[in-house]
PDB file of C-alpha atoms in Angstrom:
ATOM      1  CA  UNK A   1       4.576 -29.715 -17.921  1.00  0.00           C
ATOM      2  CA  UNK A   2       3.888 -26.125 -17.966  1.00  0.00           C
ATOM      3  CA  UNK A   3       1.655 -26.276 -14.754  1.00  0.00           C
ATOM      4  CA  UNK A   4       4.493 -28.158 -12.985  1.00  0.00           C
ATOM      5  CA  UNK A   5       7.016 -25.572 -14.209  1.00  0.00           C
ATOM      6  CA  UNK A   6       4.675 -22.581 -12.851  1.00  0.00           C
ATOM      7  CA  UNK A   7       4.378 -24.737  -9.702  1.00  0.00           C
ATOM      8  CA  UNK A   8       8.059 -24.906  -9.322  1.00  0.00           C
ATOM      9  CA  UNK A   9       8.494 -21.326  -9.858  1.00  0.00           C
ATOM     10  CA  UNK A  10       6.187 -20.509  -7.230  1.00  0.00           C
ATOM     11  CA  UNK A  11       8.013 -22.859  -4.778  1.00  0.00           C
ATOM     12  CA  UNK A  12      11.295 -21.362  -5.533  1.00  0.00           C
ATOM     13  CA  UNK A  13       9.940 -17.651  -5.087  1.00  0.00           C
ATOM     14  CA  UNK A  14       8.406 -18.799  -2.038  1.00  0.00           C
ATOM     15  CA  UNK A  15      11.720 -20.245  -0.672  1.00  0.00           C
ATOM     16  CA  UNK A  16      13.537 -17.234  -1.782  1.00  0.00           C
ATOM     17  CA  UNK A  17      11.211 -14.845   0.352  1.00  0.00           C
ATOM     18  CA  UNK A  18      11.548 -16.810   3.314  1.00  0.00           C
ATOM     19  CA  UNK A  19      14.932 -18.227   3.658  1.00  0.00           C
ATOM     20  CA  UNK A  20      16.730 -14.994   4.253  1.00  0.00           C
ATOM     21  CA  UNK A  21      15.627 -14.320   7.769  1.00  0.00           C
ATOM     22  CA  UNK A  22      15.791 -10.373   7.422  1.00  0.00           C
ATOM     23  CA  UNK A  23      11.892 -10.035   7.729  1.00  0.00           C
ATOM     24  CA  UNK A  24      11.678 -12.028  11.055  1.00  0.00           C
ATOM     25  CA  UNK A  25      14.816 -10.481  12.397  1.00  0.00           C
ATOM     26  CA  UNK A  26      13.631  -6.951  11.828  1.00  0.00           C
ATOM     27  CA  UNK A  27      10.280  -7.847  13.065  1.00  0.00           C
ATOM     28  CA  UNK A  28      11.318  -9.425  16.357  1.00  0.00           C
ATOM     29  CA  UNK A  29      14.408  -7.514  17.164  1.00  0.00           C
ATOM     30  CA  UNK A  30      14.203  -4.158  15.821  1.00  0.00           C
ATOM     31  CA  UNK A  31      10.270  -3.677  15.312  1.00  0.00           C
ATOM     32  CA  UNK A  32       8.554  -5.534  17.777  1.00  0.00           C
ATOM     33  CA  UNK A  33       4.916  -5.790  17.367  1.00  0.00           C
ATOM     34  CA  UNK A  34       2.805  -2.972  18.547  1.00  0.00           C
ATOM     35  CA  UNK A  35      -1.074  -2.273  18.685  1.00  0.00           C
ATOM     36  CA  UNK A  36      -1.364   1.321  17.881  1.00  0.00           C
ATOM     37  CA  UNK A  37      -4.459   3.792  18.117  1.00  0.00           C
ATOM     38  CA  UNK A  38      -2.439   6.091  15.494  1.00  0.00           C
ATOM     39  CA  UNK A  39       0.720   6.185  13.653  1.00  0.00           C
ATOM     40  CA  UNK A  40       2.870   9.220  14.780  1.00  0.00           C
ATOM     41  CA  UNK A  41       4.038  11.653  11.995  1.00  0.00           C
ATOM     42  CA  UNK A  42       2.730  15.010  10.554  1.00  0.00           C
ATOM     43  CA  UNK A  43       4.050  14.770   6.939  1.00  0.00           C
ATOM     44  CA  UNK A  44       2.472  11.421   5.383  1.00  0.00           C
ATOM     45  CA  UNK A  45       3.364  10.178   2.131  1.00  0.00           C
ATOM     46  CA  UNK A  46       1.123   7.427   0.567  1.00  0.00           C
ATOM     47  CA  UNK A  47       2.373   5.499  -2.560  1.00  0.00           C
ATOM     48  CA  UNK A  48      -0.719   3.918  -4.350  1.00  0.00           C
ATOM     49  CA  UNK A  49      -0.443   2.026  -7.241  1.00  0.00           C
ATOM     50  CA  UNK A  50      -3.955   2.665  -8.435  1.00  0.00           C
ATOM     51  CA  UNK A  51      -6.924   4.902  -7.292  1.00  0.00           C
ATOM     52  CA  UNK A  52      -8.507   2.928  -4.669  1.00  0.00           C
ATOM     53  CA  UNK A  53      -5.285   1.265  -3.087  1.00  0.00           C
ATOM     54  CA  UNK A  54      -4.950   3.747  -0.525  1.00  0.00           C
ATOM     55  CA  UNK A  55      -8.342   3.535   0.811  1.00  0.00           C
ATOM     56  CA  UNK A  56      -8.592  -0.332   0.509  1.00  0.00           C
ATOM     57  CA  UNK A  57      -5.095  -0.702   2.576  1.00  0.00           C
ATOM     58  CA  UNK A  58      -5.169   2.178   5.024  1.00  0.00           C
ATOM     59  CA  UNK A  59      -8.487   4.017   4.715  1.00  0.00           C
ATOM     60  CA  UNK A  60      -9.165   3.726   8.433  1.00  0.00           C
ATOM     61  CA  UNK A  61      -5.724   4.919   9.301  1.00  0.00           C
ATOM     62  CA  UNK A  62      -5.860   7.769   6.904  1.00  0.00           C
ATOM     63  CA  UNK A  63      -9.052   9.066   8.508  1.00  0.00           C
ATOM     64  CA  UNK A  64      -7.338   8.905  12.080  1.00  0.00           C
ATOM     65  CA  UNK A  65      -4.311  10.773  10.605  1.00  0.00           C
ATOM     66  CA  UNK A  66      -6.770  13.513   9.285  1.00  0.00           C
ATOM     67  CA  UNK A  67      -8.406  13.790  12.605  1.00  0.00           C
ATOM     68  CA  UNK A  68      -4.694  14.164  13.957  1.00  0.00           C
ATOM     69  CA  UNK A  69      -4.309  17.063  11.434  1.00  0.00           C
ATOM     70  CA  UNK A  70      -1.602  15.338   9.654  1.00  0.00           C
ATOM     71  CA  UNK A  71      -0.502  16.678   6.041  1.00  0.00           C
ATOM     72  CA  UNK A  72      -1.065  13.902   3.852  1.00  0.00           C
ATOM     73  CA  UNK A  73      -0.119  13.575   0.230  1.00  0.00           C
ATOM     74  CA  UNK A  74      -1.292  10.510  -1.967  1.00  0.00           C
ATOM     75  CA  UNK A  75       0.450   9.606  -5.032  1.00  0.00           C
ATOM     76  CA  UNK A  76      -1.355   7.350  -7.485  1.00  0.00           C
ATOM     77  CA  UNK A  77       1.081   5.970 -10.084  1.00  0.00           C
ATOM     78  CA  UNK A  78      -1.384   4.009 -12.552  1.00  0.00           C
ATOM     79  CA  UNK A  79      -4.350   5.357 -14.298  1.00  0.00           C
ATOM     80  CA  UNK A  80      -6.514   2.430 -13.630  1.00  0.00           C
ATOM     81  CA  UNK A  81      -7.554   1.853 -17.193  1.00  0.00           C
ATOM     82  CA  UNK A  82      -7.561  -1.937 -16.683  1.00  0.00           C
ATOM     83  CA  UNK A  83      -9.549  -1.955 -13.655  1.00  0.00           C
ATOM     84  CA  UNK A  84     -12.070  -4.518 -14.895  1.00  0.00           C
ATOM     85  CA  UNK A  85     -12.681  -8.197 -14.606  1.00  0.00           C
ATOM     86  CA  UNK A  86     -11.000  -8.969 -17.895  1.00  0.00           C
ATOM     87  CA  UNK A  87      -8.028  -6.613 -17.399  1.00  0.00           C
ATOM     88  CA  UNK A  88      -8.667  -5.033 -20.799  1.00  0.00           C
ATOM     89  CA  UNK A  89      -7.803  -1.372 -21.601  1.00  0.00           C
ATOM     90  CA  UNK A  90     -10.748   0.796 -21.032  1.00  0.00           C
ATOM     91  CA  UNK A  91      -9.925   4.480 -21.510  1.00  0.00           C
ATOM     92  CA  UNK A  92     -13.204   5.656 -19.930  1.00  0.00           C
ATOM     93  CA  UNK A  93     -11.998   4.199 -16.631  1.00  0.00           C
ATOM     94  CA  UNK A  94      -9.197   6.787 -16.167  1.00  0.00           C
ATOM     95  CA  UNK A  95     -11.684   9.492 -15.662  1.00  0.00           C
ATOM     96  CA  UNK A  96     -14.142   7.366 -13.633  1.00  0.00           C
ATOM     97  CA  UNK A  97     -11.418   6.205 -11.174  1.00  0.00           C
ATOM     98  CA  UNK A  98      -9.860   9.852 -10.705  1.00  0.00           C
ATOM     99  CA  UNK A  99     -13.488  10.955  -9.857  1.00  0.00           C
ATOM    100  CA  UNK A 100     -13.822   8.044  -7.497  1.00  0.00           C
ATOM    101  CA  UNK A 101     -10.644   8.892  -5.794  1.00  0.00           C
ATOM    102  CA  UNK A 102     -11.622  12.444  -5.309  1.00  0.00           C
ATOM    103  CA  UNK A 103     -15.121  11.357  -3.707  1.00  0.00           C
ATOM    104  CA  UNK A 104     -13.136   8.855  -1.410  1.00  0.00           C
ATOM    105  CA  UNK A 105     -10.925  11.708  -0.509  1.00  0.00           C
ATOM    106  CA  UNK A 106     -13.802  13.928   0.567  1.00  0.00           C
ATOM    107  CA  UNK A 107     -14.880  11.067   2.875  1.00  0.00           C
ATOM    108  CA  UNK A 108     -11.471  10.332   4.381  1.00  0.00           C
ATOM    109  CA  UNK A 109     -10.549  14.062   4.390  1.00  0.00           C
ATOM    110  CA  UNK A 110      -7.251  13.725   2.584  1.00  0.00           C
ATOM    111  CA  UNK A 111      -6.656  17.155   0.634  1.00  0.00           C
ATOM    112  CA  UNK A 112      -3.887  16.389  -1.435  1.00  0.00           C
ATOM    113  CA  UNK A 113      -4.155  13.923  -4.362  1.00  0.00           C
ATOM    114  CA  UNK A 114      -1.423  13.639  -7.229  1.00  0.00           C
ATOM    115  CA  UNK A 115      -2.165  11.468 -10.367  1.00  0.00           C
ATOM    116  CA  UNK A 116       0.807  10.536 -12.463  1.00  0.00           C
ATOM    117  CA  UNK A 117      -1.026   8.474 -15.050  1.00  0.00           C
ATOM    118  CA  UNK A 118       1.126   5.688 -15.992  1.00  0.00           C
ATOM    119  CA  UNK A 119      -0.529   2.909 -18.038  1.00  0.00           C
ATOM    120  CA  UNK A 120      -1.631  -0.204 -16.200  1.00  0.00           C
ATOM    121  CA  UNK A 121       0.462  -3.209 -16.429  1.00  0.00           C
ATOM    122  CA  UNK A 122       3.388  -1.257 -17.674  1.00  0.00           C
ATOM    123  CA  UNK A 123       6.858  -1.151 -16.099  1.00  0.00           C
ATOM    124  CA  UNK A 124       7.473   2.275 -14.563  1.00  0.00           C
ATOM    125  CA  UNK A 125      10.904   2.048 -13.144  1.00  0.00           C
ATOM    126  CA  UNK A 126      13.358   4.392 -15.060  1.00  0.00           C
ATOM    127  CA  UNK A 127      15.286   7.659 -14.792  1.00  0.00           C
ATOM    128  CA  UNK A 128      12.329  10.006 -15.161  1.00  0.00           C
ATOM    129  CA  UNK A 129      10.130   8.170 -12.424  1.00  0.00           C
ATOM    130  CA  UNK A 130      12.948   7.735  -9.871  1.00  0.00           C
ATOM    131  CA  UNK A 131      13.631  11.544 -10.171  1.00  0.00           C
ATOM    132  CA  UNK A 132       9.990  12.393  -9.843  1.00  0.00           C
ATOM    133  CA  UNK A 133       9.749  10.368  -6.675  1.00  0.00           C
ATOM    134  CA  UNK A 134      12.999  11.783  -5.395  1.00  0.00           C
ATOM    135  CA  UNK A 135      11.981  15.250  -5.957  1.00  0.00           C
ATOM    136  CA  UNK A 136       8.605  14.672  -4.354  1.00  0.00           C
ATOM    137  CA  UNK A 137      10.508  13.320  -1.256  1.00  0.00           C
ATOM    138  CA  UNK A 138      12.995  16.090  -0.996  1.00  0.00           C
ATOM    139  CA  UNK A 139      10.194  18.883  -1.276  1.00  0.00           C
ATOM    140  CA  UNK A 140       7.670  17.173   1.025  1.00  0.00           C
ATOM    141  CA  UNK A 141      10.009  15.877   3.545  1.00  0.00           C
ATOM    142  CA  UNK A 142       7.777  13.043   4.631  1.00  0.00           C
ATOM    143  CA  UNK A 143       8.153  11.482   8.315  1.00  0.00           C
ATOM    144  CA  UNK A 144       6.189   8.327   7.162  1.00  0.00           C
ATOM    145  CA  UNK A 145       5.903   6.489   3.944  1.00  0.00           C
ATOM    146  CA  UNK A 146       3.010   3.995   3.236  1.00  0.00           C
ATOM    147  CA  UNK A 147       3.407   1.745   0.247  1.00  0.00           C
ATOM    148  CA  UNK A 148       2.262  -1.618  -0.977  1.00  0.00           C
ATOM    149  CA  UNK A 149       4.095  -4.933   0.120  1.00  0.00           C
ATOM    150  CA  UNK A 150       6.689  -6.931  -1.869  1.00  0.00           C
ATOM    151  CA  UNK A 151       4.422  -9.782  -1.321  1.00  0.00           C
ATOM    152  CA  UNK A 152       1.147  -8.292  -2.930  1.00  0.00           C
ATOM    153  CA  UNK A 153      -0.103 -10.316  -5.718  1.00  0.00           C
ATOM    154  CA  UNK A 154      -0.321  -7.852  -8.404  1.00  0.00           C
ATOM    155  CA  UNK A 155       2.403  -6.745 -10.760  1.00  0.00           C
ATOM    156  CA  UNK A 156       1.720  -2.997 -10.778  1.00  0.00           C
ATOM    157  CA  UNK A 157       2.244  -3.191  -6.780  1.00  0.00           C
ATOM    158  CA  UNK A 158       5.642  -4.801  -7.427  1.00  0.00           C
ATOM    159  CA  UNK A 159       6.660  -2.018  -9.632  1.00  0.00           C
ATOM    160  CA  UNK A 160       5.894   0.608  -7.048  1.00  0.00           C
ATOM    161  CA  UNK A 161       8.040  -1.114  -4.480  1.00  0.00           C
ATOM    162  CA  UNK A 162      10.964  -1.611  -6.909  1.00  0.00           C
ATOM    163  CA  UNK A 163      10.677   2.066  -7.878  1.00  0.00           C
ATOM    164  CA  UNK A 164      10.724   3.029  -4.306  1.00  0.00           C
ATOM    165  CA  UNK A 165      13.771   0.746  -3.524  1.00  0.00           C
ATOM    166  CA  UNK A 166      15.521   2.559  -6.586  1.00  0.00           C
ATOM    167  CA  UNK A 167      14.882   5.911  -4.939  1.00  0.00           C
ATOM    168  CA  UNK A 168      16.027   4.799  -1.481  1.00  0.00           C
ATOM    169  CA  UNK A 169      19.261   3.579  -3.079  1.00  0.00           C
ATOM    170  CA  UNK A 170      19.860   7.154  -4.102  1.00  0.00           C
ATOM    171  CA  UNK A 171      18.828   8.615  -0.954  1.00  0.00           C
ATOM    172  CA  UNK A 172      21.030   6.941   1.915  1.00  0.00           C
ATOM    173  CA  UNK A 173      20.138   9.618   4.352  1.00  0.00           C
ATOM    174  CA  UNK A 174      16.472   9.215   4.142  1.00  0.00           C
ATOM    175  CA  UNK A 175      15.083   8.440   7.656  1.00  0.00           C
ATOM    176  CA  UNK A 176      11.462   8.147   7.362  1.00  0.00           C
ATOM    177  CA  UNK A 177       9.561   5.310   8.933  1.00  0.00           C
ATOM    178  CA  UNK A 178       8.026   2.742   6.173  1.00  0.00           C
ATOM    179  CA  UNK A 179       4.711   1.149   6.471  1.00  0.00           C
ATOM    180  CA  UNK A 180       3.954  -1.482   4.038  1.00  0.00           C
ATOM    181  CA  UNK A 181       0.272  -2.247   3.732  1.00  0.00           C
ATOM    182  CA  UNK A 182      -1.614  -5.163   2.557  1.00  0.00           C
ATOM    183  CA  UNK A 183      -4.481  -5.615  -0.095  1.00  0.00           C
ATOM    184  CA  UNK A 184      -4.335  -8.602  -2.290  1.00  0.00           C
ATOM    185  CA  UNK A 185      -2.070 -10.854  -0.129  1.00  0.00           C
ATOM    186  CA  UNK A 186      -2.167 -10.716   3.641  1.00  0.00           C
ATOM    187  CA  UNK A 187       1.310  -9.958   4.979  1.00  0.00           C
ATOM    188  CA  UNK A 188       3.386 -10.660   8.057  1.00  0.00           C
ATOM    189  CA  UNK A 189       2.594  -7.538  10.409  1.00  0.00           C
ATOM    190  CA  UNK A 190       4.412  -6.117  13.210  1.00  0.00           C
ATOM    191  CA  UNK A 191       2.015  -2.992  13.436  1.00  0.00           C
ATOM    192  CA  UNK A 192      -1.802  -3.055  13.797  1.00  0.00           C
ATOM    193  CA  UNK A 193      -3.741   0.139  13.957  1.00  0.00           C
ATOM    194  CA  UNK A 194      -7.178   0.029  15.665  1.00  0.00           C
ATOM    195  CA  UNK A 195      -9.819   1.570  13.020  1.00  0.00           C
ATOM    196  CA  UNK A 196     -13.022   0.283  14.824  1.00  0.00           C
ATOM    197  CA  UNK A 197     -14.376   3.842  15.266  1.00  0.00           C
ATOM    198  CA  UNK A 198     -13.315   4.600  11.748  1.00  0.00           C
ATOM    199  CA  UNK A 199     -14.673   1.479  10.080  1.00  0.00           C
ATOM    200  CA  UNK A 200     -17.897   2.847   8.882  1.00  0.00           C
ATOM    201  CA  UNK A 201     -16.389   5.725   7.337  1.00  0.00           C
ATOM    202  CA  UNK A 202     -13.832   3.599   5.580  1.00  0.00           C
ATOM    203  CA  UNK A 203     -16.657   1.485   4.252  1.00  0.00           C
ATOM    204  CA  UNK A 204     -18.123   4.552   2.484  1.00  0.00           C
ATOM    205  CA  UNK A 205     -14.921   5.525   1.138  1.00  0.00           C
ATOM    206  CA  UNK A 206     -14.205   2.037  -0.266  1.00  0.00           C
ATOM    207  CA  UNK A 207     -17.717   2.039  -1.713  1.00  0.00           C
ATOM    208  CA  UNK A 208     -16.924   5.309  -3.501  1.00  0.00           C
ATOM    209  CA  UNK A 209     -15.139   3.020  -6.001  1.00  0.00           C
ATOM    210  CA  UNK A 210     -18.294   1.707  -7.754  1.00  0.00           C
ATOM    211  CA  UNK A 211     -16.511   0.680 -10.848  1.00  0.00           C
ATOM    212  CA  UNK A 212     -14.293  -1.601  -9.013  1.00  0.00           C
ATOM    213  CA  UNK A 213     -17.102  -3.090  -7.016  1.00  0.00           C
ATOM    214  CA  UNK A 214     -18.698  -4.163 -10.168  1.00  0.00           C
ATOM    215  CA  UNK A 215     -16.186  -7.012 -10.741  1.00  0.00           C
ATOM    216  CA  UNK A 216     -15.548  -7.904  -7.120  1.00  0.00           C
ATOM    217  CA  UNK A 217     -16.946  -7.299  -3.676  1.00  0.00           C
ATOM    218  CA  UNK A 218     -13.999  -5.292  -2.271  1.00  0.00           C
ATOM    219  CA  UNK A 219     -16.107  -3.725   0.372  1.00  0.00           C
ATOM    220  CA  UNK A 220     -16.852  -7.008   2.108  1.00  0.00           C
ATOM    221  CA  UNK A 221     -13.336  -8.520   1.511  1.00  0.00           C
ATOM    222  CA  UNK A 222     -11.546  -5.694   2.835  1.00  0.00           C
ATOM    223  CA  UNK A 223     -13.529  -4.997   5.924  1.00  0.00           C
ATOM    224  CA  UNK A 224     -13.445  -8.880   6.636  1.00  0.00           C
ATOM    225  CA  UNK A 225      -9.604  -8.821   6.547  1.00  0.00           C
ATOM    226  CA  UNK A 226      -9.718  -5.830   8.952  1.00  0.00           C
ATOM    227  CA  UNK A 227     -12.137  -7.894  11.200  1.00  0.00           C
ATOM    228  CA  UNK A 228      -9.672 -10.823  11.005  1.00  0.00           C
ATOM    229  CA  UNK A 229      -6.761  -8.745  11.961  1.00  0.00           C
ATOM    230  CA  UNK A 230      -8.639  -7.449  15.174  1.00  0.00           C
ATOM    231  CA  UNK A 231      -9.882 -10.882  15.947  1.00  0.00           C
ATOM    232  CA  UNK A 232      -6.442 -12.656  15.714  1.00  0.00           C
ATOM    233  CA  UNK A 233      -5.466 -10.619  18.829  1.00  0.00           C
ATOM    234  CA  UNK A 234      -8.553 -11.012  20.848  1.00  0.00           C
ATOM    235  CA  UNK A 235      -9.635  -7.556  19.880  1.00  0.00           C
ATOM    236  CA  UNK A 236     -13.314  -6.735  19.005  1.00  0.00           C
ATOM    237  CA  UNK A 237     -13.905  -4.403  15.834  1.00  0.00           C
ATOM    238  CA  UNK A 238     -11.543  -3.641  13.207  1.00  0.00           C
ATOM    239  CA  UNK A 239      -7.873  -3.194  12.536  1.00  0.00           C
ATOM    240  CA  UNK A 240      -5.342  -2.368   9.649  1.00  0.00           C
ATOM    241  CA  UNK A 241      -2.108  -4.492   9.597  1.00  0.00           C
ATOM    242  CA  UNK A 242       1.094  -3.085   8.420  1.00  0.00           C
ATOM    243  CA  UNK A 243       4.775  -4.393   8.218  1.00  0.00           C
ATOM    244  CA  UNK A 244       6.790  -1.312   9.563  1.00  0.00           C
ATOM    245  CA  UNK A 245      10.596  -0.876   8.964  1.00  0.00           C
ATOM    246  CA  UNK A 246      13.345   1.549   8.222  1.00  0.00           C
ATOM    247  CA  UNK A 247      14.583   2.319   4.655  1.00  0.00           C
ATOM    248  CA  UNK A 248      17.718   0.226   5.584  1.00  0.00           C
ATOM    249  CA  UNK A 249      15.623  -2.872   6.377  1.00  0.00           C
ATOM    250  CA  UNK A 250      13.209  -2.282   3.226  1.00  0.00           C
ATOM    251  CA  UNK A 251      16.606  -2.307   0.951  1.00  0.00           C
ATOM    252  CA  UNK A 252      17.776  -5.483   2.631  1.00  0.00           C
ATOM    253  CA  UNK A 253      14.621  -7.320   1.996  1.00  0.00           C
ATOM    254  CA  UNK A 254      14.380  -5.766  -1.595  1.00  0.00           C
ATOM    255  CA  UNK A 255      17.996  -7.119  -2.094  1.00  0.00           C
ATOM    256  CA  UNK A 256      17.178 -10.638  -1.128  1.00  0.00           C
ATOM    257  CA  UNK A 257      14.008 -10.709  -3.280  1.00  0.00           C
ATOM    258  CA  UNK A 258      15.238  -9.645  -6.574  1.00  0.00           C
TER     259      UNK A 258
END
């Protein structure tokens, strides 16, 4: 009975996610598909649930943006203490994953890393976290924000999306372009960035996270997704996919999903 109940919930969530039409309307009418060599913008804010999500989801794009002399800030919300195959808390992983993030940043060239240290698997949406993100945006004035997608199959990633939605509700004049990246769950994309020239360096950055590769071959899986994205367009090499939208469309989708 429990299996059927869980299955029913999954079907309901799927129906809820795809019956509203906002996603497809925004993708086809307002944000037609584009194959890009790079993403325009100088001040770039990356919201990463854990140390590794930035490199896994958009490592190649980060390398391209660094080459273009973009000013990139990456915020890691969670401390990564449950980043093992059994999802049990291991305090030693906190320092390890911070060091891995710093090593990966040396490879990608990103200079500004911010570690907020929330506990893995904990709800983070609240007044203090909303204020922290709001102040960061006001101080940094990003033109582009990267964040995980609503559909990524990880509760911590969902928390970051919810937190950002709460921030947007309090900042109606915020006009940055948003790019939702994919990690755990391939998403409907309307932007594809060619990272063929950056794939080798991205692989090295992914492999900086040796603590995570012990549980899963992320290096193989992530690059396979990037190759698939390029292959589906008849392109050779590698590409990273994103769903790009305005803050307004992001909030419309969020309201339909909650």
